[in-house]
């Protein structure tokens, strides 16, 4: 959650091995690469303000309260911005170690007739209820191990260390939809169906009851007809597999959840004993694109973490010697493309878009050149101040938007040593280096000015109209701090950036809502929840005109809200 120099290569190898020549080209261009790395990852800042209040526990507000609107909120916006994220970071005298561990808090900003109400509720997960009942951490999370209950006798406490930890159901990452119903999700096998109007917790849903997967991402993709795709790992005697999941668009009765889900395709990891971590995936009109990155998981270390008194996150590591591999799966047949697309080690949490055009698949992502970002978001880091906080930020690798161009018609007759990207408007490269291997280099989707804003993450587009299609605009948060401190709009025509920034304010992931009479791609508004750590009860819902980038209005909320993860706009039926 959370992370350009361009290289050209001659069109002829003169008989030399094409992969060796590709690597030689990278070496020859080393004067460009360090410059890129320095700009991307060594933005030195001093005097960063403390953001500790953004990760403090708050009380829920289960009944809707009015907000004070300043400016104007268009009356055509009718629906709710739903947000998810951690809202409680301790029980009793025990506290969580990682930002991802906090108990899920659901937020609703209901917009109607130019007015906004706010409400919030804690997700009534089993983890939340067990922890609350004992006022201590009873369920292990990503970065926090639940220690044995002191009320048990010594023998029982000893045995409890050898139990394989149960996956948490603390679904704190996002709101998603399956078959028209609203769910909150994390990255384990559990989700919860919730009421988007009241935010009340309904059904606990276990993916393993429907298909053979042990996990599923919190970032599915949805077709216009409601068919939904996702990805999940499975672990068995033959090792780990990456699985493409397909969920049908409709249900046969109101009580259904994931009935009819199927595994469309299973992909074998490069290393079965060390599968890659993935937070999301990409989807074009005809393909699911899985990015196998060098953020690796050690399953044995993860399942024995409790025995060793360590958290699950200790089983994740970055292996920069490994390539990043793009796997293409045909959505209609479930067949995996035999050609694998390779690039240098990078980490990816969120894709921007993917689409096919003229025999190529354009894959746009927010990428970082290092994969240790998970460790940056320890609570102790987020609560630092002064030079210690500056040091955490200045050693972080930033994420930048990049495009890879994948040729779809690679055959045995495709020549090696020739840049297969023939699109004159793109400087990305793709070289066939072996029978089923293409090595790719990215094109930066930004200009020099993006370095000033710390890169871009939490990308969003006009999803309903332009997901899987050629597009022009995307939006995200700029990161001149450990969390987003600006909202950015990138115009791919000219790679221009527009910025909303006010010192001391920290906006969340921007959500695009199209206007009902939209003609152009950016006809609509951007919604973002903005938090001010230096002032008490100073959160507001920001509404920007997505086309002109002018602030239209803000709805000020008289309660504290922590900085969250992901959200969605749920229109009024």
Coordinates of C-alpha atoms in Angstrom, one line a residue:
X1 CA 0.0 0.0 0.0
X2 CA 1.8 2.3 -0.3
X3 CA 5.9 2.8 -4.6
X4 CA 13.5 8.0 -15.8
X5 CA 15.9 7.7 -17.7
X6 CA 15.0 5.9 -20.9
X7 CA 17.4 3.6 -22.7
X8 CA 17.5 3.0 -26.4
X9 CA 19.2 0.1 -28.2
X10 CA 20.3 -0.2 -31.8
X11 CA 18.1 -2.2 -34.0
X12 CA 20.8 -4.7 -35.0
X13 CA 22.8 -7.0 -32.8
X14 CA 25.5 -7.7 -35.4
X15 CA 25.4 -11.3 -34.4
X16 CA 25.8 -10.7 -30.6
X17 CA 23.5 -12.3 -28.0
X18 CA 20.5 -10.0 -27.7
X19 CA 20.2 -10.3 -23.9
X20 CA 23.8 -9.6 -23.4
X21 CA 23.5 -6.6 -25.7
X22 CA 20.4 -5.4 -23.7
X23 CA 22.4 -5.6 -20.5
X24 CA 25.3 -3.8 -22.2
X25 CA 23.0 -1.0 -23.3
X26 CA 21.9 -0.6 -19.7
X27 CA 25.5 -0.4 -18.5
X28 CA 26.4 2.1 -21.2
X29 CA 23.5 4.3 -20.1
X30 CA 24.6 4.3 -16.5
X31 CA 25.1 8.0 -16.6
X32 CA 21.3 8.3 -17.0
X33 CA 20.3 5.6 -14.5
X34 CA 21.9 7.0 -11.3
X35 CA 20.4 10.4 -12.2
X36 CA 17.0 8.8 -12.3
X37 CA 17.6 6.9 -9.0
X38 CA 18.9 10.0 -7.3
X39 CA 15.9 12.1 -8.4
X40 CA 13.3 9.4 -7.6
X41 CA 14.7 8.3 -4.2
X42 CA 16.9 10.9 -2.7
X43 CA 14.6 13.9 -2.3
X44 CA 16.2 15.4 0.8
X45 CA 13.7 17.2 3.0
X46 CA 14.2 18.7 6.4
X47 CA 11.8 19.9 9.1
X48 CA 8.9 17.5 8.3
X49 CA 6.0 18.1 10.6
X50 CA 4.9 15.4 12.9
X51 CA 2.0 13.3 11.6
X52 CA 1.5 11.2 14.8
X53 CA -2.2 12.4 15.1
X54 CA -3.0 10.7 11.8
X55 CA -2.4 7.3 13.3
X56 CA -4.1 7.7 16.7
X57 CA -7.2 5.8 17.9
X58 CA -10.5 7.6 17.5
X59 CA -14.1 7.0 18.6
X60 CA -16.7 5.8 16.2
X61 CA -19.7 8.0 15.1
X62 CA -22.4 5.5 14.3
X63 CA -25.2 8.0 13.8
X64 CA -24.9 10.5 11.0
X65 CA -23.8 14.0 11.9
X66 CA -24.0 17.2 9.8
X67 CA -20.9 18.9 8.4
X68 CA -20.4 22.6 7.7
X69 CA -20.1 23.2 3.9
X70 CA -17.8 25.9 2.8
X71 CA -18.0 26.8 -0.9
X72 CA -20.4 24.8 -3.1
X73 CA -20.9 21.1 -3.5
X74 CA -22.6 20.3 -6.8
X75 CA -26.2 19.1 -6.3
X76 CA -25.7 16.4 -9.0
X77 CA -23.5 14.4 -6.7
X78 CA -25.8 11.9 -5.0
X79 CA -24.3 9.1 -3.1
X80 CA -21.7 8.2 -0.5
X81 CA -17.9 8.3 -0.4
X82 CA -17.0 5.1 1.5
X83 CA -13.6 4.9 3.1
X84 CA -11.7 2.1 5.0
X85 CA -8.6 2.1 7.1
X86 CA -7.3 1.6 10.6
X87 CA -8.9 3.4 13.5
X88 CA -7.8 1.8 16.7
X89 CA -4.2 1.1 17.5
X90 CA -4.2 -0.4 21.0
X91 CA -6.1 -2.5 23.4
X92 CA -5.4 -2.0 27.1
X93 CA -1.7 -1.5 27.5
X94 CA -0.8 -3.4 24.3
X95 CA -0.3 -1.5 21.0
X96 CA 0.1 -2.5 17.4
X97 CA 3.5 -2.2 15.7
X98 CA 2.4 -1.6 12.1
X99 CA 0.0 0.8 10.4
X100 CA -1.7 -2.1 8.6
X101 CA -2.6 -3.7 12.0
X102 CA -5.0 -1.2 13.3
X103 CA -8.7 -2.2 13.6
X104 CA -10.8 -1.5 10.5
X105 CA -12.9 1.6 10.7
X106 CA -15.5 2.3 8.1
X107 CA -16.4 5.9 7.1
X108 CA -19.3 7.3 5.1
X109 CA -19.6 10.8 3.7
X110 CA -23.2 10.9 2.3
X111 CA -23.7 13.7 -0.2
X112 CA -27.2 14.9 -1.2
X113 CA -28.5 18.2 -2.4
X114 CA -25.2 19.9 -1.8
X115 CA -25.1 18.8 1.8
X116 CA -22.9 16.2 3.5
X117 CA -23.3 14.0 6.6
X118 CA -20.7 11.8 8.2
X119 CA -20.7 8.6 10.1
X120 CA -18.3 5.9 11.1
X121 CA -18.3 2.4 12.6
X122 CA -15.7 -0.1 13.6
X123 CA -16.0 -3.3 11.6
X124 CA -17.4 -5.9 14.0
X125 CA -14.8 -8.5 13.0
X126 CA -14.0 -11.5 15.1
X127 CA -10.6 -9.9 15.7
X128 CA -12.1 -6.7 17.0
X129 CA -14.6 -8.5 19.2
X130 CA -12.0 -10.8 20.7
X131 CA -9.6 -8.0 21.4
X132 CA -12.4 -5.8 22.9
X133 CA -13.7 -8.5 25.1
X134 CA -10.3 -9.1 26.8
X135 CA -9.0 -5.5 26.3
X136 CA -5.8 -6.9 24.9
X137 CA -4.4 -8.0 21.5
X138 CA -5.7 -11.5 21.0
X139 CA -5.3 -11.9 17.2
X140 CA -2.0 -11.5 15.4
X141 CA -1.8 -9.0 12.6
X142 CA 0.7 -8.3 9.8
X143 CA 3.3 -6.6 12.1
X144 CA 2.1 -7.6 15.6
X145 CA 2.2 -11.0 17.1
X146 CA -0.5 -11.8 19.8
X147 CA 1.4 -13.0 22.8
X148 CA 0.0 -15.9 24.9
X149 CA -2.8 -15.1 27.2
X150 CA -1.3 -14.6 30.7
X151 CA -4.6 -16.1 32.2
X152 CA -3.7 -19.5 30.8
X153 CA -1.5 -21.8 32.8
X154 CA 2.2 -22.1 31.8
X155 CA 1.7 -25.3 29.8
X156 CA -1.2 -23.9 27.7
X157 CA 0.8 -20.7 27.1
X158 CA 3.8 -22.8 25.9
X159 CA 1.6 -24.9 23.6
X160 CA -0.1 -21.8 22.1
X161 CA 3.3 -20.7 20.7
X162 CA 3.3 -23.7 18.4
X163 CA -0.1 -23.1 16.9
X164 CA -0.2 -22.0 13.2
X165 CA -1.7 -18.5 13.5
X166 CA -5.2 -18.1 12.1
X167 CA -5.5 -15.5 9.4
X168 CA -7.0 -12.2 10.6
X169 CA -10.4 -11.1 9.5
X170 CA -9.6 -7.4 10.2
X171 CA -10.7 -6.2 6.7
X172 CA -9.2 -2.7 6.9
X173 CA -8.0 -2.1 3.3
X174 CA -10.8 -1.2 1.0
X175 CA -14.5 -1.4 0.0
X176 CA -15.2 -3.7 -3.0
X177 CA -18.3 -5.0 -4.8
X178 CA -19.2 -8.6 -5.8
X179 CA -22.6 -9.3 -7.4
X180 CA -23.8 -5.8 -6.5
X181 CA -23.1 -6.2 -2.8
X182 CA -20.7 -4.1 -0.8
X183 CA -17.8 -5.8 1.1
X184 CA -14.8 -4.7 3.0
X185 CA -11.6 -6.6 2.3
X186 CA -8.0 -7.1 3.4
X187 CA -5.4 -9.6 2.0
X188 CA -6.4 -12.8 3.8
X189 CA -9.2 -15.3 3.0
X190 CA -11.8 -13.3 4.9
X191 CA -14.1 -10.4 3.8
X192 CA -17.2 -8.9 5.4
X193 CA -20.4 -7.9 3.7
X194 CA -21.5 -4.6 5.1
X195 CA -24.5 -2.3 4.7
X196 CA -23.3 0.8 2.7
X197 CA -26.1 2.9 4.2
X198 CA -25.7 2.1 7.9
X199 CA -22.1 0.7 7.8
X200 CA -23.3 -2.2 9.9
X201 CA -21.4 -5.4 9.7
X202 CA -23.4 -8.3 8.1
X203 CA -21.8 -11.6 6.9
X204 CA -18.3 -12.9 7.3
X205 CA -17.2 -14.5 4.0
X206 CA -14.4 -17.0 3.6
X207 CA -13.0 -17.4 0.1
X208 CA -11.8 -21.0 1.0
X209 CA -15.4 -22.1 1.3
X210 CA -15.9 -21.4 -2.4
X211 CA -12.6 -21.9 -4.2
X212 CA -9.1 -23.4 -3.5
X213 CA -7.3 -20.2 -2.5
X214 CA -5.8 -19.1 0.8
X215 CA -5.8 -15.4 0.2
X216 CA -7.4 -12.8 -2.1
X217 CA -6.4 -9.2 -2.8
X218 CA -8.4 -6.1 -1.8
X219 CA -8.2 -4.7 -5.3
X220 CA -10.4 -6.7 -7.7
X221 CA -11.3 -5.5 -11.2
X222 CA -14.9 -5.3 -12.5
X223 CA -16.3 -5.6 -16.0
X224 CA -19.1 -3.4 -17.2
X225 CA -21.6 -6.3 -16.8
X226 CA -20.5 -6.9 -13.1
X227 CA -18.2 -9.8 -13.7
X228 CA -15.3 -9.5 -11.2
X229 CA -11.7 -10.7 -11.4
X230 CA -9.3 -11.1 -8.5
X231 CA -6.1 -12.9 -7.6
X232 CA -5.2 -15.1 -4.6
X233 CA -2.4 -17.4 -3.5
X234 CA -2.8 -21.1 -2.7
X235 CA -0.4 -23.3 -0.8
X236 CA -0.3 -27.1 -1.0
X237 CA 2.1 -30.1 -1.1
X238 CA 3.3 -29.0 -4.5
X239 CA 4.2 -25.5 -3.4
X240 CA 2.6 -22.2 -3.9
X241 CA 0.4 -21.1 -6.9
X242 CA -0.9 -17.7 -8.0
X243 CA -4.6 -18.0 -9.0
X244 CA -6.8 -15.8 -11.2
X245 CA -10.3 -15.7 -9.7
X246 CA -13.5 -15.0 -11.6
X247 CA -16.8 -14.2 -9.8
X248 CA -20.0 -14.1 -11.8
X249 CA -22.0 -10.8 -12.0
X250 CA -25.3 -11.8 -10.5
X251 CA -26.7 -13.9 -7.7
X252 CA -29.5 -16.4 -7.8
X253 CA -30.9 -15.4 -4.4
X254 CA -30.3 -12.5 -2.0
X255 CA -28.2 -14.5 0.5
X256 CA -25.6 -15.4 -2.0
X257 CA -22.0 -14.1 -1.7
X258 CA -19.3 -15.8 -3.7
X259 CA -21.2 -18.8 -5.1
X260 CA -20.1 -19.5 -8.6
X261 CA -16.6 -18.2 -8.2
X262 CA -14.0 -20.2 -10.1
X263 CA -10.2 -20.3 -10.5
X264 CA -9.7 -19.2 -14.1
X265 CA -6.0 -20.0 -14.2
X266 CA -3.1 -21.0 -11.9
X267 CA 0.4 -19.7 -12.4
X268 CA 3.5 -21.4 -11.1
X269 CA 5.9 -19.1 -9.3
X270 CA 9.5 -18.7 -10.4
X271 CA 10.3 -20.1 -7.0
X272 CA 7.6 -22.3 -5.5
X273 CA 9.2 -22.1 -2.0
X274 CA 9.4 -18.3 -2.2
X275 CA 6.3 -16.8 -3.9
X276 CA 6.0 -13.1 -4.5
X277 CA 3.9 -10.8 -2.5
X278 CA 1.2 -8.9 -4.6
X279 CA -1.2 -6.2 -3.5
X280 CA -3.1 -5.9 -6.8
X281 CA -2.9 -6.8 -10.5
X282 CA -3.8 -5.3 -13.9
X283 CA -6.5 -6.0 -16.4
X284 CA -7.0 -5.1 -20.0
X285 CA -9.9 -5.9 -22.3
X286 CA -8.7 -9.4 -23.0
X287 CA -6.0 -10.1 -20.4
X288 CA -5.4 -10.3 -16.7
X289 CA -1.8 -9.2 -16.1
X290 CA 0.0 -10.5 -13.0
X291 CA 3.1 -8.8 -11.9
X292 CA 5.5 -11.2 -10.1
X293 CA 7.8 -8.9 -8.2
X294 CA 10.9 -9.5 -6.1
X295 CA 9.1 -8.8 -2.8
X296 CA 9.2 -12.4 -1.6
X297 CA 7.5 -14.4 1.1
X298 CA 8.9 -17.2 3.1
X299 CA 5.9 -19.3 3.9
X300 CA 7.7 -21.5 6.5
X301 CA 8.9 -18.4 8.3
X302 CA 5.4 -16.9 8.2
X303 CA 3.6 -20.0 9.7
X304 CA 6.3 -20.4 12.4
X305 CA 6.4 -16.7 13.3
X306 CA 4.3 -17.1 16.4
X307 CA 6.5 -19.9 17.7
X308 CA 9.5 -17.6 17.4
X309 CA 7.7 -14.7 18.8
X310 CA 7.9 -12.7 15.6
X311 CA 5.3 -11.0 13.4
X312 CA 4.2 -12.2 10.0
X313 CA 6.0 -9.3 8.3
X314 CA 9.3 -10.8 9.3
X315 CA 8.6 -13.4 6.5
X316 CA 8.6 -10.8 3.8
X317 CA 11.9 -9.7 2.1
X318 CA 13.2 -7.8 -0.9
X319 CA 15.4 -9.7 -3.4
X320 CA 16.8 -7.1 -5.9
X321 CA 18.7 -9.9 -7.8
X322 CA 15.4 -11.2 -9.1
X323 CA 13.7 -9.9 -12.3
X324 CA 10.1 -8.6 -12.2
X325 CA 8.0 -10.8 -14.5
X326 CA 4.7 -9.9 -16.2
X327 CA 2.4 -12.9 -16.8
X328 CA -0.5 -12.5 -19.3
X329 CA -3.6 -14.6 -18.9
X330 CA -6.4 -14.7 -21.5
X331 CA -9.6 -13.8 -19.7
X332 CA -11.7 -15.8 -22.2
X333 CA -9.8 -19.1 -22.3
X334 CA -7.8 -19.0 -19.0
X335 CA -4.7 -19.8 -21.0
X336 CA -1.4 -18.3 -19.9
X337 CA 0.7 -16.6 -22.6
X338 CA 3.9 -18.7 -23.0
X339 CA 5.9 -15.5 -23.5
X340 CA 7.1 -13.9 -20.2
X341 CA 7.9 -10.3 -20.1
X342 CA 10.8 -9.3 -17.8
X343 CA 12.1 -6.1 -16.4
X344 CA 14.6 -5.2 -13.7
X345 CA 13.7 -5.5 -10.0
X346 CA 10.9 -3.1 -9.0
X347 CA 8.0 -3.1 -6.6
X348 CA 4.4 -2.3 -7.4
X349 CA 1.5 -1.8 -5.1
X350 CA -1.1 -0.2 -7.4
X351 CA -1.7 -0.2 -11.2
X352 CA -3.1 2.8 -13.0
X353 CA -4.6 1.2 -16.1
X354 CA -3.9 -1.3 -18.8
X355 CA -5.2 -1.4 -22.4
X356 CA -4.6 -3.0 -25.8
X357 CA -4.0 -1.1 -29.0
X358 CA -2.4 -2.0 -32.3
X359 CA -1.1 -5.3 -31.1
X360 CA 0.4 -4.0 -27.9
X361 CA -0.7 -4.0 -24.2
X362 CA 0.1 -0.8 -22.4
X363 CA 0.7 -1.5 -18.7
X364 CA 0.7 1.6 -16.5
X365 CA 1.8 1.3 -12.9
X366 CA 3.2 3.2 -9.9
X367 CA 6.7 1.7 -9.5
X368 CA 9.5 2.0 -7.0
X369 CA 13.1 0.7 -7.5
X370 CA 13.1 -0.9 -4.1
X371 CA 10.7 -3.2 -2.2
X372 CA 11.2 -2.4 1.4
X373 CA 8.3 0.0 1.6
X374 CA 6.3 -2.3 3.9
X375 CA 8.9 -1.8 6.7
X376 CA 8.6 2.0 6.4
X377 CA 5.1 2.0 7.9
X378 CA 5.8 0.9 11.4
X379 CA 3.8 2.9 13.9
X380 CA 7.0 4.0 15.5
X381 CA 8.2 5.6 12.3
X382 CA 4.9 7.3 11.6
X383 CA 5.0 8.8 15.1
X384 CA 8.5 10.1 15.0
X385 CA 9.4 13.8 14.8
X386 CA 12.3 16.1 14.1
X387 CA 15.5 14.6 12.6
X388 CA 14.4 11.1 13.2
X389 CA 11.3 11.6 11.0
X390 CA 13.3 13.4 8.3
X391 CA 15.7 10.4 8.3
X392 CA 12.9 7.9 7.8
X393 CA 11.5 9.9 4.8
X394 CA 14.9 10.6 3.2
X395 CA 15.8 6.9 3.1
X396 CA 12.4 5.9 1.5
X397 CA 12.2 5.0 -2.2
X398 CA 9.4 6.9 -3.9
X399 CA 6.9 5.5 -6.5
X400 CA 6.6 7.0 -9.9
X401 CA 4.1 6.3 -12.8
X402 CA 5.7 4.2 -15.6
X403 CA 4.5 2.5 -18.7
X404 CA 5.6 -0.8 -20.1
X405 CA 4.6 -1.7 -23.7
X406 CA 4.2 -5.5 -24.1
X407 CA 4.0 -6.8 -27.7
X408 CA 1.2 -9.3 -28.0
X409 CA 2.2 -11.1 -31.2
X410 CA 5.6 -12.6 -30.3
X411 CA 6.2 -15.8 -32.2
X412 CA 9.2 -18.0 -33.1
X413 CA 9.7 -15.8 -36.1
X414 CA 10.0 -12.6 -34.1
X415 CA 13.6 -11.4 -34.4
X416 CA 15.8 -10.9 -31.4
X417 CA 17.8 -7.7 -30.8
X418 CA 15.1 -5.4 -32.3
X419 CA 13.0 -3.1 -30.3
X420 CA 9.5 -4.5 -30.8
X421 CA 7.8 -1.4 -29.6
X422 CA 7.1 0.3 -32.9
X423 CA 4.8 2.9 -31.4
X424 CA 6.3 6.3 -32.4
X425 CA 4.8 8.1 -29.4
X426 CA 6.4 5.8 -26.8
X427 CA 10.0 5.5 -25.7
X428 CA 9.5 2.2 -23.9
X429 CA 11.4 -0.7 -25.3
X430 CA 10.8 -4.4 -25.6
X431 CA 13.4 -6.9 -26.8
X432 CA 12.9 -10.6 -27.5
X433 CA 16.0 -12.3 -25.9
X434 CA 14.9 -15.9 -26.0
X435 CA 12.1 -18.1 -27.4
X436 CA 9.6 -17.1 -24.7
X437 CA 11.3 -14.2 -23.1
X438 CA 10.9 -10.4 -23.8
X439 CA 12.9 -7.9 -21.8
X440 CA 11.2 -4.5 -21.3
X441 CA 12.2 -1.1 -20.2
X442 CA 9.7 1.5 -19.1
X443 CA 8.7 4.9 -20.3
X444 CA 8.2 7.5 -17.5
X445 CA 4.6 8.9 -17.5
X446 CA 5.6 12.2 -15.9
X447 CA 7.8 15.2 -16.4
X448 CA 10.6 16.6 -14.2
X449 CA 8.2 18.5 -12.0
X450 CA 6.9 15.3 -10.4
X451 CA 10.1 14.8 -8.5
X452 CA 9.3 17.9 -6.6
X453 CA 6.1 16.4 -5.2
X454 CA 7.7 13.1 -4.1
X455 CA 6.3 10.9 -6.8
X456 CA 2.7 9.6 -7.0
X457 CA 0.7 6.8 -5.3
X458 CA -2.9 5.8 -4.7
X459 CA -3.6 6.2 -8.5
X460 CA -7.2 6.6 -9.7
X461 CA -8.8 7.1 -13.2
X462 CA -12.3 7.6 -14.6
X463 CA -12.7 3.8 -14.0
X464 CA -16.3 3.3 -15.2
X465 CA -15.6 4.7 -18.6
X466 CA -11.8 4.3 -19.2
X467 CA -10.6 1.2 -17.3
X468 CA -9.1 -1.2 -19.9
X469 CA -9.3 1.6 -22.6
X470 CA -7.0 4.2 -23.9
X471 CA -7.2 7.2 -21.5
X472 CA -5.6 10.6 -20.9
X473 CA -5.8 11.5 -17.2
X474 CA -5.0 9.9 -13.9
X475 CA -5.0 11.2 -10.4
X476 CA -3.1 10.3 -7.2
X477 CA -1.4 11.6 -4.0
X478 CA 2.0 13.3 -4.0
X479 CA 4.3 12.1 -1.3
X480 CA 6.5 14.8 0.2
X481 CA 5.9 13.0 3.5
X482 CA 5.3 9.5 4.7
X483 CA 1.7 9.8 3.7
X484 CA 0.1 11.8 0.9
X485 CA 0.4 15.6 1.2
X486 CA -1.0 16.7 -2.2
X487 CA -3.4 15.7 -4.9
X488 CA -2.0 15.4 -8.4
X489 CA -3.6 15.2 -11.8
X490 CA -1.4 13.9 -14.7
X491 CA -2.3 14.7 -18.3
X492 CA -0.6 12.1 -20.5
X493 CA -0.7 14.5 -23.4
X494 CA 2.5 16.4 -22.6
X495 CA 2.8 14.6 -19.2
X496 CA 1.8 17.8 -17.4
X497 CA 0.9 17.8 -13.7
X498 CA -1.6 19.9 -11.8
X499 CA -1.4 20.1 -8.0
X500 CA -3.7 20.8 -5.1
X501 CA -1.5 21.5 -2.1
X502 CA -1.9 23.4 1.2
X503 CA 0.8 23.2 3.7
X504 CA 0.0 21.1 6.8
X505 CA -3.0 19.3 5.1
X506 CA -2.8 15.6 4.2
X507 CA -5.3 14.4 1.6
X508 CA -6.3 10.8 1.0
X509 CA -6.6 8.8 -2.2
X510 CA -8.6 10.9 -4.7
X511 CA -11.8 9.3 -6.0
X512 CA -13.1 10.4 -9.4
X513 CA -16.9 10.8 -9.8
X514 CA -18.1 11.6 -13.3
X515 CA -20.8 14.2 -13.9
X516 CA -24.1 12.8 -15.2
X517 CA -23.8 14.7 -18.5
X518 CA -20.0 14.0 -18.9
X519 CA -18.7 14.3 -22.5
X520 CA -14.9 14.5 -21.8
X521 CA -12.9 12.1 -19.7
X522 CA -12.3 14.6 -16.9
X523 CA -15.8 15.9 -16.7
X524 CA -16.5 15.3 -13.0
X525 CA -15.2 15.9 -9.5
X526 CA -12.4 14.6 -7.3
X527 CA -13.4 13.6 -3.7
X528 CA -10.7 13.3 -1.0
X529 CA -10.7 13.3 2.7
X530 CA -8.2 15.8 4.1
X531 CA -6.8 15.6 7.6
X532 CA -4.9 18.3 9.5
X533 CA -2.6 16.8 12.3
X534 CA -1.9 20.1 13.9
X535 CA -5.5 20.9 14.7
X536 CA -8.2 19.0 16.6
X537 CA -11.3 17.9 14.8
X538 CA -10.2 19.5 11.5
X539 CA -11.0 16.9 8.9
X540 CA -12.9 17.8 5.8
X541 CA -14.2 16.3 2.6
X542 CA -12.6 18.1 -0.3
X543 CA -14.4 18.5 -3.7
X544 CA -12.3 19.5 -6.7
X545 CA -13.5 20.2 -10.2
X546 CA -11.5 17.5 -12.0
X547 CA -11.4 19.5 -15.3
X548 CA -10.3 22.9 -14.0
X549 CA -8.7 21.7 -10.8
X550 CA -10.4 24.4 -8.9
X551 CA -11.7 23.8 -5.4
X552 CA -15.5 23.8 -5.4
X553 CA -16.1 23.2 -1.7
X554 CA -15.3 21.4 1.5
X555 CA -17.5 19.7 4.1
X556 CA -15.9 20.1 7.6
X557 CA -16.4 17.2 10.0
X558 CA -16.5 18.0 13.8
X559 CA -14.7 14.8 14.8
X560 CA -11.2 13.3 14.4
X561 CA -10.6 10.9 11.6
X562 CA -7.3 8.9 11.1
X563 CA -5.5 8.7 7.8
X564 CA -7.0 5.8 5.9
X565 CA -6.2 3.5 2.9
X566 CA -8.8 3.1 0.1
X567 CA -12.3 4.2 -0.7
X568 CA -15.0 4.2 -3.4
X569 CA -18.0 6.3 -4.4
X570 CA -21.3 4.4 -4.0
X571 CA -24.0 6.3 -6.0
X572 CA -27.5 6.6 -4.8
X573 CA -29.7 4.1 -6.6

